C-alpha angles and dihedrals in degrees: 000000000000091000091052091052094047095054098078093048091051091052091052093049088053091059091053113015116222097003109079103045095112102138110120100170132025094240092059094054097108092047100049097034121041094008094056095068101043115112131011095037105023104150094182104040090175091081090065094058100079092045114106119264099260091065113098112254098212124033129146147210092271090063091066090081091046092052093048093049091046094050092047090050092048090048091054094045099047113085116235093238094056102054114172121247121253094253089055091050089051092050091049091051091051097048100037092109092051097044094049095082092053100039123117095230093087095229095111126055122250125225110285123222092241140005091247090059092048092051091050090051093049112116105220093186090058090047092053090046092054092045090050089051090051092051092048094050095044105025093160098044112073092170087071091053096055092042089052089051093051093044094048093049093046091048094050099039097066107159135143112296121250128207113289095259098039090233093170094057138063119277093257095050127157094017091058089068094056115106126234095256094052090045089053091051092050094046092047094052093045090051090054091050098044093133095060101040094109091054089045091053090052090046092054093050096046092045089052090051091051091051089053089058090064122086093226103015126162122279113261102225095114094054091045091053091050092048092050093046090049097047093043089075102018106037092156091071090074093058101046094094110015093149091067092054092045088058089050090053092049093048093047096042091124091055105067094178092060094045093049091049091054092047091049092051094048093043094061088080092067097061089067101036125026091202093056092042092055090046090054093046095048093042103048110002102048092053090054096041091109094056108102097218095047103037097081093057093044092054095042090049091053090049092051092044094055091042092054092048107045090165101079097182092095089060097052112125096025099097117057132177092275091059099033101057096052086055089050090052093048091049100046110017111095125224095030126138094275122090117243092254093051090045091052091049091050090048090057089054093047098090092056091045088052091052089051091049096049093046130194095320109040091167088069098045108037095086089063090057095045098084094053092045091050096047091054096049096090124153089248092055116123112264096245092048092045091053092049093047094049091047091050092048091051089049090052092052095046098046105030116044090193088071090075092060090046089051092051090053093050097040101098092048095048106039096143092050091045092053090055091049093047091052090048090052089048091055093047095041096116093054096047121100124252091245091057091046091052094049091044091053092062092044094049092050090053089047090053091054090047090050091054091050092048092048091050093050094040090232122149124019113316091220094051093046091049092049092050092046092051092049091048092052092050091049091050090051089051090051094049097041100053090130133244120300094242096179093055092043092053091048091052091049092049092051091047092052092048091050093050092049093050092047091050093050092047092049097050096037098238141030094249091057095043125108091241091058092049090049092050091046094050092048092049095240095113096052091046092049091047090051091048091049091051091052093048091048092049092049092048091050092050092049091050092050091049091051091047093056101033103040093058092047096044091040093057090048091049091049092050091050100040101036096081090047091049091050090051091048090050093051092046091050089051092052092047091049090050091050092048091049091051091049091046091050091052091048091050090050091052091047090049089055093044099042097081095065090038090052092048091049092049091046091053093046105037124065120253093248092057091050090050090050091051090050091051091050090051092051090048093051090047090052093048091048097049099032103037116012101042094045089047093052091046092050091047091050091049090049092051090047092052091046092050092047091050090050090051091048093050092049094046093249096306120090106209134166090253091056093047090049092051091050092049092049091049091049092047092049093049091047090051091050090050092050091047092051091047091050092050091048090050090048092051090049092050092048090049091051093048095046090045092057 
């Protein structure tokens, strides 16, 4: 019996020579030997599996001191005449790690009222001391170090338990409560144990599941903190073996708390990386979406994931047709395993899921989605789902030309669905592009031939074939009866009439001798037009003479009346501008004195990239002002100065109405000569073209 008790202690001493020989008496061999290394730093957790259930599943090297103090205290408190029986000693040795938090000796912490209080009471110096002890005892086994860290934190941070998914807290709870110094300790240790982090992640999850099996197990805040700290920098660890955790979920389906704990732990990867979050959701949450107890968390996690990552480009390529269409069915199909509220929430997320599924180039992927869209668009489909399917099918046809060939291959097997799509295209014909109409014309003609063959053979449903044939005929009528291009037709007629007139004038030598002139003269149109032209010319001449006499007179009167007011307005505007400039100068001086502290405040608050962007924008504005705007204004001012000087020179230094009128008449005359020359050149070109053909 003594040899059997000494064996565990000897094995422990072999792992660390000279440090673990703590057995003083033969009857305490199981307590000081094998029991002293269970938990926080258990390098070989497999030894704890055959131990009966009351034994703690995770203890660490730091508990060795607690167990010794507890045993010593119990030895001093128990009277010699009332020695405990061997079964009781065995029970005490098995539950020493669990009774330590609730003992009266004061060596183990009690349960705090909140996690914040437990974190404030955490002794970081003691934590570093225990971690240093663990590294010195097991220098070549980093898995023991990280397990000791998780066990110590979980042992010390005893607070009331929350629900498995922490639904009442932020997504980064409880890690958001951890201070900078503790975060530094955790990051440093994880960096030193980078080769065993996957095993450590599995250890945390399975230890949490074991604690949930106990009626009054420890709270899991320490393991949650370690999981969040680990996945914050290494999110890919959570997705290395999702199939294993999916089997855990299936085996523990009757234990919702365990399943939700696993989902929470895996889902922490998505808050850092959208790609890994979608991988987790598609790998373990989508398969359990129909389970009543797990569906709310799966949908809410997807909602939070897409809300935290508004830029969806990092998730392109994750969702394929095999994942997308089950989501479509869950979102739109009634009477499925989701509650109406969850279905409505998933339906709100559907547009972003569709963007993720189609990716960066939907025009190259939509034809692969067309068959599944078409097969679901049945006449008995729910209205909301039917509308979404028909819209998606139209999108496939408009963006991906390969969808037409896919449709032609599936047409005979999906006549009812094709009739719905044809009628939808008929209703939206006016809003479709010309490219789609042209491609659809070829497809509809092939469908019409297929309909005639099916009707002759009696294959397919007579009703479906008739509905498709009727829709095809209406579409062909739409294509043929698009209406005349009136604008082009009028332009052609106008050009034809102008060509005939020019040819007639060229043949007879003049317009008066042409056939068109004789026709107009005999019909009375030419005399009437000449009379109308004479009246218009006379009225225009009278109006010009009136303007010539009245504008100068009224202009001089207006100048004499308005000039004093304009001078007063100019002087007032100058004073106002001077006052505004003085106020602006004072404001700029105040800003110049206040900008240093404002700049320091902004520099401390804003990220470096935003400050760099603001500096680049300032440099760009400075360049535009000095290189573009100021030279442009200077050139414009010089141009106006030269124009004004030229006007003064042409008017002999005195700008009068007579001089301005002469210049306007000269400009009008030169413009008229230019138009006349351009018209004659155009006429000669047209005559040459007509005579050449």
